[in-house]
Coordinates of C-alpha atoms in Angstrom, one line a residue:
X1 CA 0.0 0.0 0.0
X2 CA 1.4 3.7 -1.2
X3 CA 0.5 7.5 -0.5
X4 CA 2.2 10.1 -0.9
X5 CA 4.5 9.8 1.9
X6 CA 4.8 6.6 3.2
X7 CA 4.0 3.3 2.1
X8 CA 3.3 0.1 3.8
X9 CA 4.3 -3.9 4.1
X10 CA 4.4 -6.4 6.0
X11 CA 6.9 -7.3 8.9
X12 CA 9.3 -9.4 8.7
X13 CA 11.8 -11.1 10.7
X14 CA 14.9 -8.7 9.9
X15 CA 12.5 -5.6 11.6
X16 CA 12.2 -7.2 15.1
X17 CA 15.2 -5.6 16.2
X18 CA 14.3 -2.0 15.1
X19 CA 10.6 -2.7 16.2
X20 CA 12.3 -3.5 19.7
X21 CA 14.0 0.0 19.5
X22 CA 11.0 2.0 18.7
X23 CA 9.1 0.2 22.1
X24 CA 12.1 0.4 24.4
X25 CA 11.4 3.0 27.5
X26 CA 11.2 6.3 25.6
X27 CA 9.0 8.7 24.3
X28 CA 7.9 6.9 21.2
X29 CA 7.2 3.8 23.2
X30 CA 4.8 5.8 25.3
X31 CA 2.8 7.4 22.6
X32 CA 2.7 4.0 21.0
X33 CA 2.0 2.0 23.7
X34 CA 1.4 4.2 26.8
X35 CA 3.8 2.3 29.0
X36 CA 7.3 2.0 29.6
X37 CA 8.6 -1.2 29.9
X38 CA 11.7 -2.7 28.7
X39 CA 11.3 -6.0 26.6
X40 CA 14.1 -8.0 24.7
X41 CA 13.7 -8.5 20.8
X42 CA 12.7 -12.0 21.5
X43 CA 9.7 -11.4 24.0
X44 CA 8.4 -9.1 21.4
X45 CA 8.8 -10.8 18.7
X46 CA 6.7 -14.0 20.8
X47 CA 4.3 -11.1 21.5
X48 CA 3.4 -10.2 18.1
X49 CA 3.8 -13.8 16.9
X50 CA 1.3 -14.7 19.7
X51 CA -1.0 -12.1 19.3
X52 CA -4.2 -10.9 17.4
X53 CA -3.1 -7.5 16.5
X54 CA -1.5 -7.3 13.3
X55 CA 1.3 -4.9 12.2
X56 CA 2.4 -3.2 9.5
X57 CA 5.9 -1.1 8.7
X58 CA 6.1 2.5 7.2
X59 CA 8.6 3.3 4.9
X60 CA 9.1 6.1 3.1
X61 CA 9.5 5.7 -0.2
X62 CA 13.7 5.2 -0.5
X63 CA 12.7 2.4 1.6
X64 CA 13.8 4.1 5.2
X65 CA 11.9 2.0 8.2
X66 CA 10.5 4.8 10.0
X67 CA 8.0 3.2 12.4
X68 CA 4.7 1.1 12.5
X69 CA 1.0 0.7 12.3
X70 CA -1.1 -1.7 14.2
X71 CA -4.7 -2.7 14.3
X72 CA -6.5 -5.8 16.1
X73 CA -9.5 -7.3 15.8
X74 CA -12.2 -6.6 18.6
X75 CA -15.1 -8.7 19.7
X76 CA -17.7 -8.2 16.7
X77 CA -17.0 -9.0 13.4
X78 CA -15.6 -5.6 11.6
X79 CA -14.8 -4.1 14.2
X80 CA -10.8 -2.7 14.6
X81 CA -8.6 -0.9 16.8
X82 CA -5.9 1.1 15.5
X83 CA -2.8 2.3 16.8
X84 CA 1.3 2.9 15.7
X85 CA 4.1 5.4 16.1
X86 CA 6.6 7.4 14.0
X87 CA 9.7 6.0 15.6
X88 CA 12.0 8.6 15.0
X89 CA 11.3 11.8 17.1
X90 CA 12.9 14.0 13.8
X91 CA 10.4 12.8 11.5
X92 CA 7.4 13.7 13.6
X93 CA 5.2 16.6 12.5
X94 CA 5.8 15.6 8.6
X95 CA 2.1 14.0 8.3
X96 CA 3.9 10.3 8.1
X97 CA 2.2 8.8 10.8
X98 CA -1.4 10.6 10.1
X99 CA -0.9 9.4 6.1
X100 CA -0.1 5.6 7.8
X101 CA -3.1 5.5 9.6
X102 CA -5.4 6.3 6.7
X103 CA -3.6 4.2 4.5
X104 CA -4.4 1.5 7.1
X105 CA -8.0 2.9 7.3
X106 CA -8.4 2.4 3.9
X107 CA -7.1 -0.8 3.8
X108 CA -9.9 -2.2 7.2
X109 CA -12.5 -0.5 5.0
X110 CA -12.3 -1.0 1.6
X111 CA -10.8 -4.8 1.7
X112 CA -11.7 -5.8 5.3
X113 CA -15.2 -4.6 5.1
X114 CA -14.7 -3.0 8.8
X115 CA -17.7 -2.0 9.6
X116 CA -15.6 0.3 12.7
X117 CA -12.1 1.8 13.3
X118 CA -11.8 2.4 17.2
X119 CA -9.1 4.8 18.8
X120 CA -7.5 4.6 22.2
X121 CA -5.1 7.4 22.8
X122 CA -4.1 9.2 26.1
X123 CA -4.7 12.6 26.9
X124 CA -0.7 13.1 26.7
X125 CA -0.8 12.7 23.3
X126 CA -1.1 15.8 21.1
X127 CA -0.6 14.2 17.7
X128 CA -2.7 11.4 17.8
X129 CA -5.7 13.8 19.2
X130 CA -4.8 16.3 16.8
X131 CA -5.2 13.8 13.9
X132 CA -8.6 12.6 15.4
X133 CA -10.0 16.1 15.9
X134 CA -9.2 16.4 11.9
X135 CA -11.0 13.3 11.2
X136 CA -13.9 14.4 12.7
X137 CA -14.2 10.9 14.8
X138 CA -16.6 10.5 17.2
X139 CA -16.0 10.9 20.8
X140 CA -17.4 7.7 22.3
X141 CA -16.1 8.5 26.2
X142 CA -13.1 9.1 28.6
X143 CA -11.4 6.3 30.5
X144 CA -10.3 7.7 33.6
X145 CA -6.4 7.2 35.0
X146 CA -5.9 4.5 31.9
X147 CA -2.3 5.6 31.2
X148 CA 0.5 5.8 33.5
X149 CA 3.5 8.2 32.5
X150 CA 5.7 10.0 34.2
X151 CA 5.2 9.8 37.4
X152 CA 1.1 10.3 37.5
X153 CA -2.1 8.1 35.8
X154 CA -3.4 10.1 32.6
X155 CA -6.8 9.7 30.6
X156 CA -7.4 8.4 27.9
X157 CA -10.2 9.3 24.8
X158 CA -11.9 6.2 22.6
X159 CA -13.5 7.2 19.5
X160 CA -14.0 5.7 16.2
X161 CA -15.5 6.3 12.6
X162 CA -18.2 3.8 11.1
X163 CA -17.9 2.8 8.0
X164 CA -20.6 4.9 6.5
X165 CA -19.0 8.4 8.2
X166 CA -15.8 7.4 6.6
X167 CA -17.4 7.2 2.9
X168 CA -19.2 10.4 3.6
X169 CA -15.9 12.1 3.4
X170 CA -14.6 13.2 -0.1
X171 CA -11.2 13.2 0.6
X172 CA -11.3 9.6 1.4
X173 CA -10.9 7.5 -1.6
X174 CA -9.5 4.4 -1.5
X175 CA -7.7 2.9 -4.5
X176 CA -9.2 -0.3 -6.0
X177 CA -7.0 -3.4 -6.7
X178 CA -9.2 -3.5 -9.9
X179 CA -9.9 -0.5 -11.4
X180 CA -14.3 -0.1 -12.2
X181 CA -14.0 0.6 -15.5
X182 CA -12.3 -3.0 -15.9
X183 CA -15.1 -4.2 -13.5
X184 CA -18.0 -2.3 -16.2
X185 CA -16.3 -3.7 -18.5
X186 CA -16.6 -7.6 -17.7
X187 CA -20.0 -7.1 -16.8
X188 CA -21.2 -5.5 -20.4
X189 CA -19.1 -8.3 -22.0
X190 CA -20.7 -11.2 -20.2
X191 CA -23.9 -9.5 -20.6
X192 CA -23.4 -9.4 -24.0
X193 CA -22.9 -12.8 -24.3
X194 CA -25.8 -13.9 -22.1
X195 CA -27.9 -12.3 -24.8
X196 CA -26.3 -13.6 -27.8
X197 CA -24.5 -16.7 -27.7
X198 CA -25.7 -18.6 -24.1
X199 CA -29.3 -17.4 -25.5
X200 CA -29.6 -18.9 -28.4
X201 CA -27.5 -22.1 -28.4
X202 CA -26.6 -22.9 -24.5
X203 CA -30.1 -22.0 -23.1
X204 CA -32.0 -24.0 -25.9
X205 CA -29.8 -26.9 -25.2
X206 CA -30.4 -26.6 -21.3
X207 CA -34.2 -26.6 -21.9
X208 CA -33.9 -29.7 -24.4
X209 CA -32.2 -31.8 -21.2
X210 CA -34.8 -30.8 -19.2
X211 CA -37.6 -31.8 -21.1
X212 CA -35.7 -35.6 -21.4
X213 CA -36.4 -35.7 -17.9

């Protein structure tokens, strides 16, 4: 998956190592995670192996690793939370990790038939509630003392989008794998052939075996 920034593939077992760097106690691990915990390559690569939530690295487009996107499955069918982090402090503030997430967004919607995308993000963390105010997601509550950084518990704000709020948005297109004039095309083409060919020799034929019976 590519925008204009970024683009996005799977992990594999050569990015373990950075992945292990990004969640290490620091200030990208507590956006990303909202702990601060030390963990050795190997327990997080069993965690992730283990897991439901899936992951997904950003690159830019010379192929730097620059951090990672996550989503996992919730109790209902189509239903998603999201989350990931821009590992490298210098590169925040570019629009890397807000193009990620819609990339992923795109992706839960328009070829995982998500019917929600939920967000969990503490009230620390200006970037990710910046990019959900701009979204216009819906507030769905506060969970009280859900985060604990620096010294003292934090809150933290779920929202989400629905499906239907995030096709009412004109800036959110999401590229086809086939393209619908190909799709139109098929389908005047097959039509045509119902009515011409299939009509007059297979459909005769399909009656005639009928009638035998």
């Amino acid at each position: 998956m590519e925008g204009y920034l970024v683009k996005l593939r799977s992990i594999e077992e050569e990015d373990f190592e950075l992945f292990s760097k990004w969640v290490i106690p620091s200030t990208s691990s507590a956006l990303a995670r909202g702990s601060l915990e030390f963990a050795t390559t190997e327990e997080i690569k069993k965690d992730i192996k283990s897991g439901n939530t899936r992951y997904a690295m950003v690159l830019t487009h010379d192929d730097r690793k620059i951090g990672f996107v996550s989503w996992q499955p919730q109790k209902y069918e189509g239903s998603y939370v999201l989350g990931g982090v821009i590992g490298e402090p210098e590169l925040w503030d570019n629009g890397y990790g807000a193009e990620a997430s819609l990339l992923i967004m795109d992706y839960l919607f328009h070829s995982r038939n998500a019917h929600k995308v939920q967000f969990i993000n503490g009230l620390y963390n200006l970037r990710s509630v910046r990019f959900l105010i701009k979204n216009k997601v819906t507030i769905e509550g506060i969970l009280r003392d859900h985060f604990f950084i620096d010294g003292e518990y934090h809150d933290a704000v779920v929202s989400s989008i629905l499906r239907d709020e995030y096709y009412a948005d004109e800036q959110n297109v999401p590229q086809d794998s086939i393209p619908k004039e190909e799709k139109q095309l098929i389908r005047e083409e097959l039509h045509e052939y119902m009515n011409g060919y299939w009509k007059e020799h297979c459909l005769p034929e399909l009656i005639g075996k009928g009638e035998k019976r």
